[in-house]
Coordinates of C-alpha atoms in Angstrom, one line a residue:
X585 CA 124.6 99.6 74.0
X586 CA 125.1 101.6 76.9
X587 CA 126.0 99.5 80.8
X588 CA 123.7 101.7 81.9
X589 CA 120.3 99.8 81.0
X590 CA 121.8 97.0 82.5
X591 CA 122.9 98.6 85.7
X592 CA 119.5 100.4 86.7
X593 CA 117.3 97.4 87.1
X594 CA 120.1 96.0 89.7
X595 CA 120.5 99.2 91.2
X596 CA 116.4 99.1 91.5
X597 CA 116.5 96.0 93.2
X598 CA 119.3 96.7 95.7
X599 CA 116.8 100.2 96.3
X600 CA 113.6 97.8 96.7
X601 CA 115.1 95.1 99.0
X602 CA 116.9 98.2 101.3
X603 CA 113.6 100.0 101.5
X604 CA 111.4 96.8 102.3
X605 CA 113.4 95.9 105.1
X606 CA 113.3 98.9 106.8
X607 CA 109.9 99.2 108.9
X608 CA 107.1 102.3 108.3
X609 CA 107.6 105.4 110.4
X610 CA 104.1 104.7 111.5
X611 CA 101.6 102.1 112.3
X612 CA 97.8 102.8 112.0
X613 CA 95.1 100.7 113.6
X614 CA 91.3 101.1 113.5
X615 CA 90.9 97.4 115.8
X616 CA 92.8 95.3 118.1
X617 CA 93.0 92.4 115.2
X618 CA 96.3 92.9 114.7
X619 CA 97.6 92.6 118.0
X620 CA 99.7 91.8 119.3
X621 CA 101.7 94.7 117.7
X622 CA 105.6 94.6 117.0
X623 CA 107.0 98.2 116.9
X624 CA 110.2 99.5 116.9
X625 CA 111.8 102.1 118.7
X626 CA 110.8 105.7 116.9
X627 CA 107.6 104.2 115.6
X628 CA 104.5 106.0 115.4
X629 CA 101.3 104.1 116.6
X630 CA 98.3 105.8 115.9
X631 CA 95.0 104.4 117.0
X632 CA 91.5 105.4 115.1
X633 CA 88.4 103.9 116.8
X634 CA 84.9 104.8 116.0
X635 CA 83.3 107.0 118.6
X636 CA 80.0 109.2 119.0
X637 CA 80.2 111.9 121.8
X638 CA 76.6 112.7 121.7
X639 CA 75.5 108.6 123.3
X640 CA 77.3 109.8 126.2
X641 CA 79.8 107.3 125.5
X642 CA 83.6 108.3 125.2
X643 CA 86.8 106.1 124.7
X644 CA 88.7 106.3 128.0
X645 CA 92.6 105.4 128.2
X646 CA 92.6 102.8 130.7
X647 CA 96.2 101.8 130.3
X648 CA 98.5 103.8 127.8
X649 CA 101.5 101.6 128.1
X650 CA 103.5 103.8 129.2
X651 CA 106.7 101.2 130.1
X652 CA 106.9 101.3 126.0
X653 CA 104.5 104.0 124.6
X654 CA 105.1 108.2 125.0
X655 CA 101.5 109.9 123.9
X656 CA 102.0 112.4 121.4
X657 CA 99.1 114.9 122.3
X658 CA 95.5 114.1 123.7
X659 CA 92.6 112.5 121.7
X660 CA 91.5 114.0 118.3
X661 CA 87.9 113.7 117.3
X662 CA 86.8 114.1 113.7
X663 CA 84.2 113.7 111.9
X664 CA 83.8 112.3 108.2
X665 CA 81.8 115.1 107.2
X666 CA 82.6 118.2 107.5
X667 CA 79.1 119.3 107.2
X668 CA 78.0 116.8 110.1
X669 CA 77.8 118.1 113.4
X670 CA 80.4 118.1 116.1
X671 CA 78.4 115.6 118.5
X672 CA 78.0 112.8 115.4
X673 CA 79.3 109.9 114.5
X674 CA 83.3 110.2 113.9
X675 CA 86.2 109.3 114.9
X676 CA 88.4 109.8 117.8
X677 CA 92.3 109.3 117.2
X678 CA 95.7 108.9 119.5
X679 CA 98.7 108.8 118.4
X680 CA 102.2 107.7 120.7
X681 CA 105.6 107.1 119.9
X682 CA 107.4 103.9 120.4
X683 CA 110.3 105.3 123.1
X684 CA 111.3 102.1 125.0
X685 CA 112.4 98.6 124.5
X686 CA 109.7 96.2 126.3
X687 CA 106.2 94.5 126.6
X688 CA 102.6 96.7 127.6
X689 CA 98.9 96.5 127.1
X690 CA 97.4 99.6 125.2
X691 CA 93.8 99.4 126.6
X692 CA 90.6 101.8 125.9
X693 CA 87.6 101.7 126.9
X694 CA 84.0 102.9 125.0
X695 CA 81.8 103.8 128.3
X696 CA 79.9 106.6 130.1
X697 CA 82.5 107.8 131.9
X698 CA 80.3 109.0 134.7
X699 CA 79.0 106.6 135.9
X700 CA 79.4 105.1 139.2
X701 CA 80.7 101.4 137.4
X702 CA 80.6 101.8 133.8
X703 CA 79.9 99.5 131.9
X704 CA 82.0 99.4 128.5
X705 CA 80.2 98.8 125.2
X706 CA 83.6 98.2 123.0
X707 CA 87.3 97.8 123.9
X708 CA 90.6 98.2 122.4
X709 CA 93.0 95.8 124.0
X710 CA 96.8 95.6 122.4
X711 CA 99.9 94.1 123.8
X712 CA 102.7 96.2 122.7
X713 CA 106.3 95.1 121.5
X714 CA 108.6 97.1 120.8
X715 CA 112.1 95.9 120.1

């Protein structure tokens, strides 16, 4: 028999245990349940929060953490449907890079964003680590 069977489920493990330990190029969240967030430097956060443009309310960047966080382009909304119209329900997406060793609150806001004091319906509140 050939050391070859015998080599490749060793060399599968070594290939396993390298690529667990090394952390995802990006982190997705749809909720601030899994705060507070660890990243590392050259991670990828990318936030999804439910939003609907046509209540009048709109997710406003409050704070963008931007001792730790770089955004990578301005909000994104999509809807599920491609079908559905442009003012339904969707969702509205930011994505920022992980750039600087430190501690900051992400923070967004679900308000009317003309009003005098608006009053926010949801939140999105995440202290950011990134080591």
């Amino acid at each position: 028999m050939s050391p070859l069977p015998r080599l490749a489920p060793a060399a599968l493990l070594a290939l396993l245990t390298a690529c667990s330990s090394n952390p995802p190029s990006s982190v997705a969240l749809s909720d601030d349940s899994r705060c507070p967030l660890d990243l590392t430097i050259g991670q990828t956060l990318i936030v999804s929060l439910p939003s609907n443009p046509a209540s009048g309310f709109r997710w406003v960047v409050l704070d963008a953490a931007p001792e730790v966080l770089v955004p990578l382009g301005p909000e994104v909304f999509t809807t599920p449907d491609e079908e559905a119209l442009i003012a339904g329900d969707g969702i509205s997406t930011w994505r920022f890079d992980a750039t600087q060793l430190g501690e900051a609150h992400l923070h967004l806001a679900y308000q009317r964003p003309w009003e005098a004091e608006p009053t926010p319906t949801d939140a999105f509140d995440c202290r950011i680590r990134v080591q």
